[in-house]
mmCIF file of N, CA and C in Angstrom:
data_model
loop_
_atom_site.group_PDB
_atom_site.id
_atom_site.type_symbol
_atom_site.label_atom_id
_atom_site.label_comp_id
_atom_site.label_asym_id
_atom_site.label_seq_id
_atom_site.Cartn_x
_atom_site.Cartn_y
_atom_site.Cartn_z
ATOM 1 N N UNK T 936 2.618 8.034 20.882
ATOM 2 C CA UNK T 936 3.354 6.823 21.170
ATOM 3 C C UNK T 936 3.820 6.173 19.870
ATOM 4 N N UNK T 937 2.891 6.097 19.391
ATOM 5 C CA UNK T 937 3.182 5.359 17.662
ATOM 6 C C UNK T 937 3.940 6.226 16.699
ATOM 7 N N UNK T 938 4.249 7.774 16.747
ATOM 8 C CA UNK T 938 5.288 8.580 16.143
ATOM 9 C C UNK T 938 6.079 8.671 17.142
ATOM 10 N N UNK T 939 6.273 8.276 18.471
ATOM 11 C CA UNK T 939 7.740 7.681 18.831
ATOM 12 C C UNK T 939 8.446 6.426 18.279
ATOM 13 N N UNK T 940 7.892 5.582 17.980
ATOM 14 C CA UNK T 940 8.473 4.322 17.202
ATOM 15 C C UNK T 940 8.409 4.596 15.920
ATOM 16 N N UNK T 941 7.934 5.386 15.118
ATOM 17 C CA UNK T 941 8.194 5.786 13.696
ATOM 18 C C UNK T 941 9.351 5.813 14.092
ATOM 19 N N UNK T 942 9.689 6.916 15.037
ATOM 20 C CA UNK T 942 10.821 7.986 14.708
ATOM 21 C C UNK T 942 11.868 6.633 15.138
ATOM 22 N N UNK T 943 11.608 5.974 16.282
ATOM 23 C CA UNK T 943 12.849 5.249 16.720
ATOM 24 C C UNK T 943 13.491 4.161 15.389
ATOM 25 N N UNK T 944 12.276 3.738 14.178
ATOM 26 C CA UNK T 944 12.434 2.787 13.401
ATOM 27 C C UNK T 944 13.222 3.382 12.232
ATOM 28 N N UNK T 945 12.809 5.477 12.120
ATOM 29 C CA UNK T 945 13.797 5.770 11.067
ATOM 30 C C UNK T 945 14.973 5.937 11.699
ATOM 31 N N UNK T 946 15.008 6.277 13.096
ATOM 32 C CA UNK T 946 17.056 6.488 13.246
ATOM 33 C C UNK T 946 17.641 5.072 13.031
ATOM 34 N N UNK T 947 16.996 4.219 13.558
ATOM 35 C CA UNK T 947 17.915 2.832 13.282
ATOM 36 C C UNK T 947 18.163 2.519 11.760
ATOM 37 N N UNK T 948 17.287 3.102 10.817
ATOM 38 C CA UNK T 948 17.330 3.080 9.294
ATOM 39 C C UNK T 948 18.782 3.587 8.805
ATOM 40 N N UNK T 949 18.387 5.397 9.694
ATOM 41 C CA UNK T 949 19.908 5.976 9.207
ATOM 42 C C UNK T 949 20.587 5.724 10.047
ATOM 43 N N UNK T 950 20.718 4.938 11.089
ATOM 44 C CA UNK T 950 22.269 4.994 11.735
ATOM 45 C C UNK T 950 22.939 3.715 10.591
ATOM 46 N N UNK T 951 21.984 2.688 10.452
ATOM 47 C CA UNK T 951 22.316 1.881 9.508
ATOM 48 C C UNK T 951 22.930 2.332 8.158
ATOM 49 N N UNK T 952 22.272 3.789 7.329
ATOM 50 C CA UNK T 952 22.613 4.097 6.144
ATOM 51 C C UNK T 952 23.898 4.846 6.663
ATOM 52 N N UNK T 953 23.950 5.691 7.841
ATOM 53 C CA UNK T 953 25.241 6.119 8.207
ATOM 54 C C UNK T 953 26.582 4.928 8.352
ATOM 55 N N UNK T 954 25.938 4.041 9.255
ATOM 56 C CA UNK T 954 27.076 2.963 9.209
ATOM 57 C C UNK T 954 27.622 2.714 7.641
ATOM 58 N N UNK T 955 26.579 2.195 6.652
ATOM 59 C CA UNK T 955 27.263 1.739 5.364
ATOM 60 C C UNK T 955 28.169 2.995 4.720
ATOM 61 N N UNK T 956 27.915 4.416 4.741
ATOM 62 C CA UNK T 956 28.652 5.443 4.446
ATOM 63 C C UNK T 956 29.664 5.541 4.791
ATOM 64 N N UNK T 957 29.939 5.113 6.139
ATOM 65 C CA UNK T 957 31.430 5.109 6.828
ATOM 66 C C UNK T 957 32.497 3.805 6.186
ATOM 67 N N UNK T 958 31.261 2.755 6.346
ATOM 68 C CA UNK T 958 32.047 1.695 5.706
ATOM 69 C C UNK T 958 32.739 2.206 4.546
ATOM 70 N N UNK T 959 31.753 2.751 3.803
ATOM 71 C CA UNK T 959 32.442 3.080 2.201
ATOM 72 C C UNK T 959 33.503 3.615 2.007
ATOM 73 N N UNK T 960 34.030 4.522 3.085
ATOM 74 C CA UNK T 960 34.828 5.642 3.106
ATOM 75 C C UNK T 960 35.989 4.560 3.494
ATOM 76 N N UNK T 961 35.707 3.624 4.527
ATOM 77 C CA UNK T 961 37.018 3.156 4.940
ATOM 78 C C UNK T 961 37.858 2.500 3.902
ATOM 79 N N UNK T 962 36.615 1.641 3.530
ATOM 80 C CA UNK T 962 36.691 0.456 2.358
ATOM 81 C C UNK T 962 37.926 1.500 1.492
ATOM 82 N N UNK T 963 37.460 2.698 1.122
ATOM 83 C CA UNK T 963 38.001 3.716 0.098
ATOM 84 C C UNK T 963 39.524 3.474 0.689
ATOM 85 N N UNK T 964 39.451 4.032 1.491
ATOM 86 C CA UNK T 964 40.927 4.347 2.447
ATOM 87 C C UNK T 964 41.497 2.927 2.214
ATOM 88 N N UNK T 965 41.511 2.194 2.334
ATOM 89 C CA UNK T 965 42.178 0.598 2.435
ATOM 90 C C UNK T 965 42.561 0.730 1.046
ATOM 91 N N UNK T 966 41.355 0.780 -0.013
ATOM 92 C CA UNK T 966 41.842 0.106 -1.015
ATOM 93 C C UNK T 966 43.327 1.381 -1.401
ATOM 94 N N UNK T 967 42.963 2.532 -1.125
ATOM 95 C CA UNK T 967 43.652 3.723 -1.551
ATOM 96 C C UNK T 967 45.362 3.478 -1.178
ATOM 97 N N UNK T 968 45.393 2.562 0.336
ATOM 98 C CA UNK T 968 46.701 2.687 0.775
ATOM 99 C C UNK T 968 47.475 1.427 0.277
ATOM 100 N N UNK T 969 46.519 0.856 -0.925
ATOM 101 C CA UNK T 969 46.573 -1.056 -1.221
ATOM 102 C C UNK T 969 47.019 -1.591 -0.136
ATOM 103 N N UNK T 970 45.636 -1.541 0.792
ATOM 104 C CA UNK T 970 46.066 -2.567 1.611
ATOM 105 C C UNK T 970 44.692 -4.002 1.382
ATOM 106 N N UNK T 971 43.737 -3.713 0.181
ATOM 107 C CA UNK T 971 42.580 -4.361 -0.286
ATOM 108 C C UNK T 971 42.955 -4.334 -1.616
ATOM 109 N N UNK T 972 42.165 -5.236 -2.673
ATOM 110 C CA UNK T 972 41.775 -5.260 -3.737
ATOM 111 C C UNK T 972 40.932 -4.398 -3.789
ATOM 112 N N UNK T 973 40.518 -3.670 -5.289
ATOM 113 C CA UNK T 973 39.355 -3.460 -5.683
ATOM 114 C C UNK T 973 38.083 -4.374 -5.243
ATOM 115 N N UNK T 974 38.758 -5.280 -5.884
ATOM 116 C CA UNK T 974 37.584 -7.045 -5.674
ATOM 117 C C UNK T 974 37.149 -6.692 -4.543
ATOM 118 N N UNK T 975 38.431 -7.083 -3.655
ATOM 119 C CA UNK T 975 38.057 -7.156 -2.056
ATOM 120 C C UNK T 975 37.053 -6.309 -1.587
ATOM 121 N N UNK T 976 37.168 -5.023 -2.329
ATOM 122 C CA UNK T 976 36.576 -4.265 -1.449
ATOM 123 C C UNK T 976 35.266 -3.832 -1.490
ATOM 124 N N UNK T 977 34.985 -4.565 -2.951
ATOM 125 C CA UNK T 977 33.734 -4.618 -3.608
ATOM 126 C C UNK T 977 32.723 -5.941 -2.968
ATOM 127 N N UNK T 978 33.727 -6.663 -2.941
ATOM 128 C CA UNK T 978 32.919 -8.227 -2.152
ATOM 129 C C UNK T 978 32.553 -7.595 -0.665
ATOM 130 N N UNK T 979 33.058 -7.142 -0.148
ATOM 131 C CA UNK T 979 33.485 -6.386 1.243
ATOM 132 C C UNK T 979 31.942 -5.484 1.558
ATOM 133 N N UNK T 980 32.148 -4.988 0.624
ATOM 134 C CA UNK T 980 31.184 -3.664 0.593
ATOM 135 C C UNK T 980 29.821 -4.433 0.197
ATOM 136 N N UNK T 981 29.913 -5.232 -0.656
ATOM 137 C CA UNK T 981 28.249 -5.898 -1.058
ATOM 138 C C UNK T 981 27.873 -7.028 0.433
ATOM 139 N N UNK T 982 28.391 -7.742 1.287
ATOM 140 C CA UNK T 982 28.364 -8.351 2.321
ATOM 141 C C UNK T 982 28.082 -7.272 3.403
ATOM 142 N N UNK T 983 29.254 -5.726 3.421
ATOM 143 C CA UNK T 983 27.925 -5.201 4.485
ATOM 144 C C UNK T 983 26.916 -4.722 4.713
ATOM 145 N N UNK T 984 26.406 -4.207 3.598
ATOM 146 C CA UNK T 984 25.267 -3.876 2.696
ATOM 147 C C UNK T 984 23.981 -5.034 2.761
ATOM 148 N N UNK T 985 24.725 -6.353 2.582
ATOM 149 C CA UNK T 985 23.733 -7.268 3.065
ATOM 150 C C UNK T 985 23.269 -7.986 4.341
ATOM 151 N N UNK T 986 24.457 -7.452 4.970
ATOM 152 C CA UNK T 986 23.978 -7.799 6.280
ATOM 153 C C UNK T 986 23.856 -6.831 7.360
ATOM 154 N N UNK T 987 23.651 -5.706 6.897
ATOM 155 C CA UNK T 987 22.791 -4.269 6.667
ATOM 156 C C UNK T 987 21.748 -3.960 6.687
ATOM 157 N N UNK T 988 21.109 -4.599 5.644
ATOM 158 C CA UNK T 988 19.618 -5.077 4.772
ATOM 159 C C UNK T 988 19.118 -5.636 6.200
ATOM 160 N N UNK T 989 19.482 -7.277 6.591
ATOM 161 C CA UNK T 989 19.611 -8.137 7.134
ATOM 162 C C UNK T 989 19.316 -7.715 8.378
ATOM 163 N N UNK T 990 19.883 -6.381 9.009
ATOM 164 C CA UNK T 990 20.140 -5.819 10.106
ATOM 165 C C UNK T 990 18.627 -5.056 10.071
ATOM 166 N N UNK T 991 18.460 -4.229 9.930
ATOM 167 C CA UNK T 991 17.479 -3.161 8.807
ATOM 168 C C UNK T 991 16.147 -4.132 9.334
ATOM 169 N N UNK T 992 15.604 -5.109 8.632
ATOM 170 C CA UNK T 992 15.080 -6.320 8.488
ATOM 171 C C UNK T 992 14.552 -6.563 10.218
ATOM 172 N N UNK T 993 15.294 -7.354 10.504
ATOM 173 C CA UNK T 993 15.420 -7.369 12.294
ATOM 174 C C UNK T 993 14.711 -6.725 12.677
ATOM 175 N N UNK T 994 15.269 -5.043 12.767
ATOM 176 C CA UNK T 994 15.205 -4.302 13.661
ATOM 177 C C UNK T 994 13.834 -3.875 13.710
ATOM 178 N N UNK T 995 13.083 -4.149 12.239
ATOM 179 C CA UNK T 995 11.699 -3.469 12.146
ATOM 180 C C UNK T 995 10.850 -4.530 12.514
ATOM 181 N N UNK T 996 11.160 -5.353 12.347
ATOM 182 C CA UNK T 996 10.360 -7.065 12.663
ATOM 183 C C UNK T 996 9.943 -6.980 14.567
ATOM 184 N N UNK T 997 11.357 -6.609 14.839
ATOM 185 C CA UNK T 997 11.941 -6.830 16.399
ATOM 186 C C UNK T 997 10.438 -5.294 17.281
ATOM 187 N N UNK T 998 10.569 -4.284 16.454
ATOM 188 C CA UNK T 998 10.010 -2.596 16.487
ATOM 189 C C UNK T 998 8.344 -3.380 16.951
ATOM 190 N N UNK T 999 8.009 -4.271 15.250
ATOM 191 C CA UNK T 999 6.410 -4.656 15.225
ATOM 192 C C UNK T 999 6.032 -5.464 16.265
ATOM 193 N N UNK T 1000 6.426 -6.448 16.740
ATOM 194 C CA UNK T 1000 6.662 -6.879 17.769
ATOM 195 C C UNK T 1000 6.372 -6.047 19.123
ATOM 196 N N UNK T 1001 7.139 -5.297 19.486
ATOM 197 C CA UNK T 1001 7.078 -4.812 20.543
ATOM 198 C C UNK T 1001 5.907 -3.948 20.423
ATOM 199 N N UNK T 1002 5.937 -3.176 19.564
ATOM 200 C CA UNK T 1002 4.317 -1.943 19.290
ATOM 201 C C UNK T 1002 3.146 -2.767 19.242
ATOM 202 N N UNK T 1003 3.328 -4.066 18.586
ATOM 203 C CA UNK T 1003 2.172 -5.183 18.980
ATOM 204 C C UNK T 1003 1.616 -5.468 20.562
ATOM 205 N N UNK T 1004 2.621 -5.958 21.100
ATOM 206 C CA UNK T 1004 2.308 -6.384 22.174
ATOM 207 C C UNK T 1004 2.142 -4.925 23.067
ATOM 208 N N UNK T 1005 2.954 -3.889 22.892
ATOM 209 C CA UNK T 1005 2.830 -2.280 23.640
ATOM 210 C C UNK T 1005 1.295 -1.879 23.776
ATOM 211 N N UNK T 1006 0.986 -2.183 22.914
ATOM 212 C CA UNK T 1006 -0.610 -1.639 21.804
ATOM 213 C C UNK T 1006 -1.995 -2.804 22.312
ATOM 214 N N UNK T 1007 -0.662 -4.175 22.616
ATOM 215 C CA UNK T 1007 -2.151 -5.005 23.264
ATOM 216 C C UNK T 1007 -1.734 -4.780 24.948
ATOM 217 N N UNK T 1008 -0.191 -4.502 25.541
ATOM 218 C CA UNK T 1008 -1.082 -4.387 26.863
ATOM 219 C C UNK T 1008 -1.940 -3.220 27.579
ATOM 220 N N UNK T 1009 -1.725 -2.070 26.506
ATOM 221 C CA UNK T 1009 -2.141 -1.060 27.038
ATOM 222 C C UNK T 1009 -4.227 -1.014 26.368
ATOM 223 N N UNK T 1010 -4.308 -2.066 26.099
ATOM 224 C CA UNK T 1010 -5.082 -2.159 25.798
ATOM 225 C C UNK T 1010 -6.443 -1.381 24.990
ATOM 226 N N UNK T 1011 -5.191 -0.712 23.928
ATOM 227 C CA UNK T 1011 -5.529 0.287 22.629
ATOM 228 C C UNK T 1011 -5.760 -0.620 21.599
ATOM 229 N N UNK T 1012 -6.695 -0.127 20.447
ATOM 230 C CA UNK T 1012 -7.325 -0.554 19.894
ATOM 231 C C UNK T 1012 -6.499 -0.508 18.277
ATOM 232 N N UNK T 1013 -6.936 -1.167 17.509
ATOM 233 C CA UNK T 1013 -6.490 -0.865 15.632
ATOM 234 C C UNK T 1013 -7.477 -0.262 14.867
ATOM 235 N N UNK T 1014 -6.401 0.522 14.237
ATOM 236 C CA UNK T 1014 -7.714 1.196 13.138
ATOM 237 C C UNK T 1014 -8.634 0.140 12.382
ATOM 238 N N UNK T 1015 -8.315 -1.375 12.167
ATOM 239 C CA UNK T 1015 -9.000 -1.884 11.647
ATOM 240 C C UNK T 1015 -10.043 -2.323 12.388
ATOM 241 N N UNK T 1016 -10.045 -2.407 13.961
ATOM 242 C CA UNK T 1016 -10.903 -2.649 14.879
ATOM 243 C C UNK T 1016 -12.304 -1.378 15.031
ATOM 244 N N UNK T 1017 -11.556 -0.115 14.770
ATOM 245 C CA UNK T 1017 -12.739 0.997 15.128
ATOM 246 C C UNK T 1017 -13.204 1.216 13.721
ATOM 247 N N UNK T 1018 -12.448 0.757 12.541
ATOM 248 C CA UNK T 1018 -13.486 0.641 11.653
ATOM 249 C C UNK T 1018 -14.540 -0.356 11.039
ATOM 250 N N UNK T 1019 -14.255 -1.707 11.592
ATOM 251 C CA UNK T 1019 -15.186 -2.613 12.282
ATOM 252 C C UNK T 1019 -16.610 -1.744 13.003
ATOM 253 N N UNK T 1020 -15.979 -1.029 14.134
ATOM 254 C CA UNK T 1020 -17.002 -0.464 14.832
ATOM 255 C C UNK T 1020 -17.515 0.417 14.168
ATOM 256 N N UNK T 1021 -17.440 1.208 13.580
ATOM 257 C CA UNK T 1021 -17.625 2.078 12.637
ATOM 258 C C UNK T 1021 -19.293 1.393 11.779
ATOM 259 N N UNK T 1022 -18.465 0.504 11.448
ATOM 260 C CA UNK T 1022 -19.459 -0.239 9.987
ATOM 261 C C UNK T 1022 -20.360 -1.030 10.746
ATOM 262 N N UNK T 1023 -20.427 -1.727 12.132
ATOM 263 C CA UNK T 1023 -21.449 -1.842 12.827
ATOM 264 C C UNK T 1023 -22.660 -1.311 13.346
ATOM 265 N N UNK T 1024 -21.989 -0.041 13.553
ATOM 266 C CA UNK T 1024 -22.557 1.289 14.409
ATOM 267 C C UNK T 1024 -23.606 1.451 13.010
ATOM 268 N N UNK T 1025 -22.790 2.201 11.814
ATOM 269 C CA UNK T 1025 -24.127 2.630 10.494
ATOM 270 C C UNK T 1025 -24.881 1.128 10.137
ATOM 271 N N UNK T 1026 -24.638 -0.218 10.495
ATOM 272 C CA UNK T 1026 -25.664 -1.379 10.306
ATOM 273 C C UNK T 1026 -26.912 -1.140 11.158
ATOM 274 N N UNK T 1027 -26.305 -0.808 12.287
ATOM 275 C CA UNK T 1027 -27.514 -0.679 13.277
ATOM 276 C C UNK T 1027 -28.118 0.293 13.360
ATOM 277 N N UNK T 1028 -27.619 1.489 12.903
ATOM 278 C CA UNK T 1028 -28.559 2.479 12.834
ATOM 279 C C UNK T 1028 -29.424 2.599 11.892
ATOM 280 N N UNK T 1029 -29.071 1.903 10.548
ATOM 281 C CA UNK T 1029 -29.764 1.743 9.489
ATOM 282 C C UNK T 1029 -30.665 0.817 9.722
ATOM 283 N N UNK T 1030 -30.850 -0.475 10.782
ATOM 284 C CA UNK T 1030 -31.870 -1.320 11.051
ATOM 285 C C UNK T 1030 -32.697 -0.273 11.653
ATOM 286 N N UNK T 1031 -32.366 0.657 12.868
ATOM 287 C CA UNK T 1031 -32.894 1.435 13.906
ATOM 288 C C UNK T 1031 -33.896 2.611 13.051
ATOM 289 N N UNK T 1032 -33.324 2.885 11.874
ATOM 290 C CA UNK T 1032 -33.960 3.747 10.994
ATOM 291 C C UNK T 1032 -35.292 3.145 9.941
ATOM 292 N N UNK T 1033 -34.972 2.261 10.104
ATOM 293 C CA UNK T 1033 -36.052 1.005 9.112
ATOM 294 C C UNK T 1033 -37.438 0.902 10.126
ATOM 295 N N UNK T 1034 -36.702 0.469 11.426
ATOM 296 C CA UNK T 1034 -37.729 -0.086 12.200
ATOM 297 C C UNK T 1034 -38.793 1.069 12.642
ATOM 298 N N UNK T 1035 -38.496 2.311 12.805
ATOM 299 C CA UNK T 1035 -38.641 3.528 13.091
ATOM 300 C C UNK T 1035 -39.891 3.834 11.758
ATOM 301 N N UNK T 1036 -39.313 3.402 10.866
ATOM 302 C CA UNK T 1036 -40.257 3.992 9.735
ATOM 303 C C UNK T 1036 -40.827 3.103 8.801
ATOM 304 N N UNK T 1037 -40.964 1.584 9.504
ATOM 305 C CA UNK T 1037 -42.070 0.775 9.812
ATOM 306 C C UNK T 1037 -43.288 1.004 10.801
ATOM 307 N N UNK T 1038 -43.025 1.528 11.466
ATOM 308 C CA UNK T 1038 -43.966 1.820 12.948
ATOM 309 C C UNK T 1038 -44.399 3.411 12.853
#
């Protein structure tokens, strides 16, 4: 379940890095037929890039979110929870081992 949302969090990465690639190309084409500035197309290109980022950002925020709440209704646990249990489990066995070889 959780390397299905890897995977869903890297395509939205590259459809994103694909989107800015295309941009670039167009951006290219415009400026090529002067129908842009250089400038333009540089201001152009750093704005979709940032709201790209911006996008990018969201989408993984929006991902944690949902795997949060996915993860609490199915009522699965965190690695930081079973290693909690973990470090409980050797407390008590180490009391259980004491008491054992007191008696």
């Amino acid at each position: 379940m959780f390397k299905t949302a890897e995977r869903l969090i890297l395509a939205g990465i590259g459809a994103l890095a694909l989107t800015t690639e295309r941009a670039e190309k167009m951006i290219n084409e415009l400026v090529e037929r002067g129908q842009m500035s250089r400038e333009e197309a540089r201001n152009f290109l750093q704005e979709l890039i940032a709201k790209g980022e911006q996008e990018k950002a969201n989408l993984a925020e929006t991902l944690r979110r949902e795997i949060s709440q996915l993860r609490e209704d199915l009522g699965l646990v965190t690695r930081a929870e079973i290693e909690e249990l973990k470090n409980r489990v050797a407390r008590l066995e180490e009391q259980l081992s004491q008491k054992q070889n007191e008696t």
